[in-house]
mmCIF file with all atom_site columns, C-alpha atoms in Angstrom:
data_model
loop_
_atom_site.group_PDB
_atom_site.id
_atom_site.type_symbol
_atom_site.label_atom_id
_atom_site.label_alt_id
_atom_site.label_comp_id
_atom_site.label_asym_id
_atom_site.label_entity_id
_atom_site.label_seq_id
_atom_site.pdbx_PDB_ins_code
_atom_site.Cartn_x
_atom_site.Cartn_y
_atom_site.Cartn_z
_atom_site.occupancy
_atom_site.B_iso_or_equiv
_atom_site.pdbx_formal_charge
_atom_site.auth_seq_id
_atom_site.auth_comp_id
_atom_site.auth_asym_id
_atom_site.auth_atom_id
_atom_site.pdbx_PDB_model_num
ATOM 1  C CA . MET A 1 1  ? 77.037  98.683  -109.774 1.00 0.00 ? 1  MET A CA 1
ATOM 2  C CA . LEU A 1 2  ? 74.508  99.747  -107.242 1.00 0.00 ? 2  LEU A CA 1
ATOM 3  C CA . SER A 1 3  ? 71.415  97.467  -106.552 1.00 0.00 ? 3  SER A CA 1
ATOM 4  C CA . ILE A 1 4  ? 68.734  98.118  -104.363 1.00 0.00 ? 4  ILE A CA 1
ATOM 5  C CA . GLY A 1 5  ? 67.356  94.953  -103.052 1.00 0.00 ? 5  GLY A CA 1
ATOM 6  C CA . PHE A 1 6  ? 64.210  93.957  -100.955 1.00 0.00 ? 6  PHE A CA 1
ATOM 7  C CA . GLU A 1 7  ? 65.776  94.609  -97.785  1.00 0.00 ? 7  GLU A CA 1
ATOM 8  C CA . SER A 1 8  ? 66.620  98.321  -98.461  1.00 0.00 ? 8  SER A CA 1
ATOM 9  C CA . VAL A 1 9  ? 63.162  99.025  -99.554  1.00 0.00 ? 9  VAL A CA 1
ATOM 10 C CA . GLY A 1 10 ? 62.111  99.167  -95.686  1.00 0.00 ? 10 GLY A CA 1
ATOM 11 C CA . LEU A 1 11 ? 64.778  101.961 -95.407  1.00 0.00 ? 11 LEU A CA 1
ATOM 12 C CA . ILE A 1 12 ? 63.126  104.393 -98.046  1.00 0.00 ? 12 ILE A CA 1
ATOM 13 C CA . ILE A 1 13 ? 59.536  103.795 -97.121  1.00 0.00 ? 13 ILE A CA 1
ATOM 14 C CA . PRO A 1 14 ? 59.515  105.851 -93.892  1.00 0.00 ? 14 PRO A CA 1
ATOM 15 C CA . VAL A 1 15 ? 60.953  109.100 -96.074  1.00 0.00 ? 15 VAL A CA 1
ATOM 16 C CA . TRP A 1 16 ? 59.435  108.238 -99.417  1.00 0.00 ? 16 TRP A CA 1
ATOM 17 C CA . SER A 1 17 ? 56.350  110.714 -98.931  1.00 0.00 ? 17 SER A CA 1
ATOM 18 C CA . ASP A 1 18 ? 58.597  113.563 -97.464  1.00 0.00 ? 18 ASP A CA 1
ATOM 19 C CA . LEU A 1 19 ? 61.127  113.169 -100.554 1.00 0.00 ? 19 LEU A CA 1
ATOM 20 C CA . VAL A 1 20 ? 58.190  113.365 -102.994 1.00 0.00 ? 20 VAL A CA 1
ATOM 21 C CA . ARG A 1 21 ? 56.594  116.333 -101.209 1.00 0.00 ? 21 ARG A CA 1
ATOM 22 C CA . GLU A 1 22 ? 59.733  118.126 -101.196 1.00 0.00 ? 22 GLU A CA 1
ATOM 23 C CA . ALA A 1 23 ? 60.624  117.153 -105.049 1.00 0.00 ? 23 ALA A CA 1
ATOM 24 C CA . GLU A 1 24 ? 57.063  118.624 -105.839 1.00 0.00 ? 24 GLU A CA 1
ATOM 25 C CA . ALA A 1 25 ? 57.704  121.857 -103.636 1.00 0.00 ? 25 ALA A CA 1
ATOM 26 C CA . LYS A 1 26 ? 61.239  122.475 -105.312 1.00 0.00 ? 26 LYS A CA 1
ATOM 27 C CA . GLY A 1 27 ? 60.199  121.467 -108.733 1.00 0.00 ? 27 GLY A CA 1
ATOM 28 C CA . TRP A 1 28 ? 62.987  118.589 -108.892 1.00 0.00 ? 28 TRP A CA 1
ATOM 29 C CA . THR A 1 29 ? 63.824  116.984 -112.077 1.00 0.00 ? 29 THR A CA 1
ATOM 30 C CA . TYR A 1 30 ? 63.554  113.369 -112.382 1.00 0.00 ? 30 TYR A CA 1
ATOM 31 C CA . HIS A 1 31 ? 67.228  113.056 -112.291 1.00 0.00 ? 31 HIS A CA 1
ATOM 32 C CA . GLU A 1 32 ? 67.360  115.267 -108.997 1.00 0.00 ? 32 GLU A CA 1
ATOM 33 C CA . PHE A 1 33 ? 64.836  113.193 -107.368 1.00 0.00 ? 33 PHE A CA 1
ATOM 34 C CA . ILE A 1 34 ? 66.451  109.819 -108.180 1.00 0.00 ? 34 ILE A CA 1
ATOM 35 C CA . HIS A 1 35 ? 69.760  111.626 -106.941 1.00 0.00 ? 35 HIS A CA 1
ATOM 36 C CA . GLU A 1 36 ? 68.166  112.122 -103.703 1.00 0.00 ? 36 GLU A CA 1
ATOM 37 C CA . VAL A 1 37 ? 66.573  108.774 -103.153 1.00 0.00 ? 37 VAL A CA 1
ATOM 38 C CA . LEU A 1 38 ? 70.038  106.858 -104.045 1.00 0.00 ? 38 LEU A CA 1
ATOM 39 C CA . SER A 1 39 ? 71.960  109.460 -101.726 1.00 0.00 ? 39 SER A CA 1
ATOM 40 C CA . TYR A 1 40 ? 69.545  108.625 -98.739  1.00 0.00 ? 40 TYR A CA 1
ATOM 41 C CA . GLU A 1 41 ? 69.980  104.879 -99.535  1.00 0.00 ? 41 GLU A CA 1
ATOM 42 C CA . MET A 1 42 ? 73.896  105.143 -99.539  1.00 0.00 ? 42 MET A CA 1
ATOM 43 C CA . ARG A 1 43 ? 73.631  107.212 -96.134  1.00 0.00 ? 43 ARG A CA 1
ATOM 44 C CA . CYS A 1 44 ? 71.423  104.489 -94.765  1.00 0.00 ? 44 CYS A CA 1
ATOM 45 C CA . ARG A 1 45 ? 73.778  101.654 -95.813  1.00 0.00 ? 45 ARG A CA 1
ATOM 46 C CA . GLU A 1 46 ? 76.870  103.546 -94.607  1.00 0.00 ? 46 GLU A CA 1
ATOM 47 C CA . ARG A 1 47 ? 75.066  104.007 -91.190  1.00 0.00 ? 47 ARG A CA 1
ATOM 48 C CA . LYS A 1 48 ? 74.131  100.243 -90.992  1.00 0.00 ? 48 LYS A CA 1
ATOM 49 C CA . THR A 1 49 ? 77.812  99.278  -92.052  1.00 0.00 ? 49 THR A CA 1
ATOM 50 C CA . SER A 1 50 ? 79.174  101.426 -89.397  1.00 0.00 ? 50 SER A CA 1
ATOM 51 C CA . GLU A 1 51 ? 76.561  100.006 -86.681  1.00 0.00 ? 51 GLU A CA 1
ATOM 52 C CA . LYS A 1 52 ? 77.633  96.348  -87.864  1.00 0.00 ? 52 LYS A CA 1
ATOM 53 C CA . LEU A 1 53 ? 81.291  97.050  -87.566  1.00 0.00 ? 53 LEU A CA 1
ATOM 54 C CA . MET A 1 54 ? 81.119  98.763  -84.076  1.00 0.00 ? 54 MET A CA 1
ATOM 55 C CA . LYS A 1 55 ? 79.160  95.674  -82.809  1.00 0.00 ? 55 LYS A CA 1
ATOM 56 C CA . TRP A 1 56 ? 81.591  93.410  -84.559  1.00 0.00 ? 56 TRP A CA 1
ATOM 57 C CA . ALA A 1 57 ? 84.592  95.137  -82.855  1.00 0.00 ? 57 ALA A CA 1
ATOM 58 C CA . GLU A 1 58 ? 83.050  94.407  -79.488  1.00 0.00 ? 58 GLU A CA 1
ATOM 59 C CA . PHE A 1 59 ? 84.609  97.865  -77.867  1.00 0.00 ? 59 PHE A CA 1
ATOM 60 C CA . PRO A 1 60 ? 83.679  97.954  -74.042  1.00 0.00 ? 60 PRO A CA 1
ATOM 61 C CA . GLU A 1 61 ? 82.052  101.646 -74.978  1.00 0.00 ? 61 GLU A CA 1
ATOM 62 C CA . VAL A 1 62 ? 81.986  103.904 -77.697  1.00 0.00 ? 62 VAL A CA 1
ATOM 63 C CA . LEU A 1 63 ? 83.895  107.303 -77.175  1.00 0.00 ? 63 LEU A CA 1
ATOM 64 C CA . THR A 1 64 ? 84.059  110.410 -79.141  1.00 0.00 ? 64 THR A CA 1
ATOM 65 C CA . PHE A 1 65 ? 87.154  112.416 -79.501  1.00 0.00 ? 65 PHE A CA 1
ATOM 66 C CA . GLU A 1 66 ? 85.613  114.909 -76.925  1.00 0.00 ? 66 GLU A CA 1
ATOM 67 C CA . GLN A 1 67 ? 85.299  111.774 -74.304  1.00 0.00 ? 67 GLN A CA 1
ATOM 68 C CA . PHE A 1 68 ? 88.668  110.539 -74.876  1.00 0.00 ? 68 PHE A CA 1
ATOM 69 C CA . ARG A 1 69 ? 91.266  111.473 -72.040  1.00 0.00 ? 69 ARG A CA 1
ATOM 70 C CA . LEU A 1 70 ? 94.972  111.260 -73.461  1.00 0.00 ? 70 LEU A CA 1
ATOM 71 C CA . GLU A 1 71 ? 96.196  111.579 -69.923  1.00 0.00 ? 71 GLU A CA 1
ATOM 72 C CA . GLU A 1 72 ? 94.151  108.617 -68.648  1.00 0.00 ? 72 GLU A CA 1
ATOM 73 C CA . GLN A 1 73 ? 95.891  106.275 -71.286  1.00 0.00 ? 73 GLN A CA 1
ATOM 74 C CA . THR A 1 74 ? 98.480  104.216 -69.581  1.00 0.00 ? 74 THR A CA 1
ATOM 75 C CA . ALA A 1 75 ? 99.816  102.466 -72.774  1.00 0.00 ? 75 ALA A CA 1
ATOM 76 C CA . ILE A 1 76 ? 100.839 105.761 -74.480  1.00 0.00 ? 76 ILE A CA 1
ATOM 77 C CA . GLY A 1 77 ? 104.378 106.711 -74.009  1.00 0.00 ? 77 GLY A CA 1
ATOM 78 C CA . GLU A 1 78 ? 105.320 109.995 -72.516  1.00 0.00 ? 78 GLU A CA 1
ATOM 79 C CA . ILE A 1 79 ? 105.299 112.964 -75.229  1.00 0.00 ? 79 ILE A CA 1
ATOM 80 C CA . ASP A 1 80 ? 108.618 114.753 -75.340  1.00 0.00 ? 80 ASP A CA 1
ATOM 81 C CA . GLN A 1 81 ? 108.098 118.235 -74.498  1.00 0.00 ? 81 GLN A CA 1
ATOM 82 C CA . LEU A 1 82 ? 109.595 120.564 -77.035  1.00 0.00 ? 82 LEU A CA 1
#
């Protein structure tokens, strides 16, 4: 069951007025509005969890796939050519 605690109220406050304005402009139903609010909440929680896990892992640096250089990895064995 999804519960929204006091700690998460701070996440939604900065975008609350934007969501209300968008809902009014687009004529959202209450269902659509609540869906957007909860979707925003879930995205924030996922981002926060990811940040906590990255910090916990203590990686020396964060690399994206574009930054990763396979040829520089010495722990990976040679790839057989077909």
